Short mmCIF file of C-alpha atoms in Angstrom, two decimals:
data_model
loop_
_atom_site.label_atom_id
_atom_site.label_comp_id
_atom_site.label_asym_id
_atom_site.label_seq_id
_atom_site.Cartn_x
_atom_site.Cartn_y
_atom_site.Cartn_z
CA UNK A 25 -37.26 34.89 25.71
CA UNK A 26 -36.25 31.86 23.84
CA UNK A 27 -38.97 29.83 22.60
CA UNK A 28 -36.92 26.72 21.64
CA UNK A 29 -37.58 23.66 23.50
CA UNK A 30 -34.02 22.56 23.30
CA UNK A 31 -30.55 23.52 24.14
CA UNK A 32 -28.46 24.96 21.22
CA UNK A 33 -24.96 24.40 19.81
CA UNK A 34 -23.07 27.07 18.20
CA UNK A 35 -21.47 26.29 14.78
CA UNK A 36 -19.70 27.88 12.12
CA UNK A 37 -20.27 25.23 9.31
CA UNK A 38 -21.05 26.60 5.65
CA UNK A 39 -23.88 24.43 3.66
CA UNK A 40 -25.65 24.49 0.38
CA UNK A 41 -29.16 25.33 0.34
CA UNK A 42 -32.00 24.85 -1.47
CA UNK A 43 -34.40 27.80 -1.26
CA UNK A 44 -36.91 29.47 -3.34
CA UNK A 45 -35.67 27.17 -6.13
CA UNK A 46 -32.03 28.26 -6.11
CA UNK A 47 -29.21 26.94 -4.63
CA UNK A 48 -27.89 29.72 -1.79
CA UNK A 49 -24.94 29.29 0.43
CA UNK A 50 -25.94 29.97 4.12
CA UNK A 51 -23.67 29.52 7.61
CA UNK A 52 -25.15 27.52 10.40
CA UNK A 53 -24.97 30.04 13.27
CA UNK A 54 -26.13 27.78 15.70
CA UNK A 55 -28.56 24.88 15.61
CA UNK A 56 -30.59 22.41 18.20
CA UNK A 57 -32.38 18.93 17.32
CA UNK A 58 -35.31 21.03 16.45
CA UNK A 59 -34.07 24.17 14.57
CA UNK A 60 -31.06 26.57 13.73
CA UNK A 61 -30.48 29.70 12.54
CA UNK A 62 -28.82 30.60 9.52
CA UNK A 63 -26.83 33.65 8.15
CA UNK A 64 -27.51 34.05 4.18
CA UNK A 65 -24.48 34.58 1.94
CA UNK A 66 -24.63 37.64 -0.59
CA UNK A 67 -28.18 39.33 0.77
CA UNK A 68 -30.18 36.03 -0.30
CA UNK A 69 -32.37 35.65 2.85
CA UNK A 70 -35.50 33.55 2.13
CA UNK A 71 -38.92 34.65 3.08
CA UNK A 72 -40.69 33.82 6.20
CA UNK A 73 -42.82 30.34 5.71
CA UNK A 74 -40.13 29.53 2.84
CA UNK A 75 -39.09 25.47 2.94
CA UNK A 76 -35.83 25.30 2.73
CA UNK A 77 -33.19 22.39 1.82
CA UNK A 78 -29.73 22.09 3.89
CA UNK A 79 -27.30 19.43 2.04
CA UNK A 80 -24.76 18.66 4.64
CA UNK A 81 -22.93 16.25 2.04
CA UNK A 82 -24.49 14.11 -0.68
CA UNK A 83 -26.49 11.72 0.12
CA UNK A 84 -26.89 13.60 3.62
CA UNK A 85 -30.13 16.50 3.36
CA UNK A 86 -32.46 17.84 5.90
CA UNK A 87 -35.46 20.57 5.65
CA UNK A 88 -37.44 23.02 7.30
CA UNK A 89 -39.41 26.03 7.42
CA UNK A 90 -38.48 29.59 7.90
CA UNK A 91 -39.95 31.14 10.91
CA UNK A 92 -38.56 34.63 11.34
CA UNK A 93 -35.90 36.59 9.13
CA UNK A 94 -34.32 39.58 10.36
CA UNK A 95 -31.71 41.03 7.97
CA UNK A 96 -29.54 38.69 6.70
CA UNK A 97 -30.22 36.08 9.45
CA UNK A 98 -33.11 33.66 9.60
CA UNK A 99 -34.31 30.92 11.90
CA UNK A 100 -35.73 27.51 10.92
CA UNK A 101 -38.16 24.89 12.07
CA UNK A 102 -36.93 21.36 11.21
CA UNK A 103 -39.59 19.97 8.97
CA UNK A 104 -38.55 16.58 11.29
CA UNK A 105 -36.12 16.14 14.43
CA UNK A 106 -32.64 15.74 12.76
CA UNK A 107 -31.90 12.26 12.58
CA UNK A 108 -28.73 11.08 13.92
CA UNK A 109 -27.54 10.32 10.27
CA UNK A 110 -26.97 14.14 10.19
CA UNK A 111 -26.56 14.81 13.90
CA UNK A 112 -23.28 12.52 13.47
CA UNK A 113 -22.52 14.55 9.87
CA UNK A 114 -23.22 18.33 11.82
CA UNK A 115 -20.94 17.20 14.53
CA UNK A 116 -23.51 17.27 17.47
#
């Protein structure tokens, strides 16, 4: 059952992230105006209710929450809708 309210859009993109005070690279596996979920490089995966930071390109950032990790996936809540700043910057 898929419990997010809106329609996703796969993606491939690679980002810098901001979790657990280190800076992780993580890919954007797929991601909707309200979420995404992410694929951690080198077995960093953050724990559930982490915050973590997405820089798309600087001055560009958004955040969210971790909801559920399951190996070296994990799936965020958008701490706010993404704005279309960074709608336009993820391609959407």
């Amino acid at each position: 059952m898929d419990l997010r309210g809106t329609d996703r859009k796969p993606s491939n993109l690679v980002l810098e992230c901001v979790v657990l005070g280190r800076t992780e690279r993580a890919i954007l596996c797929d991601v909707s105006p309200t979420g995404c979920r992410i694929e951690m490089f080198d077995g960093v995966v953050p724990q559930r209710g982490s915050t973590i930071v997405f820089e798309v390109r600087d001055p560009i950032y958004f955040a969210g929450e971790v909801v559920w990790v399951s190996g070296n996936e994990a799936g965020v809540r958008f701490t706010r809708p993404l704005s279309p700043e960074v709608s336009n910057a993820l391609e959407l």
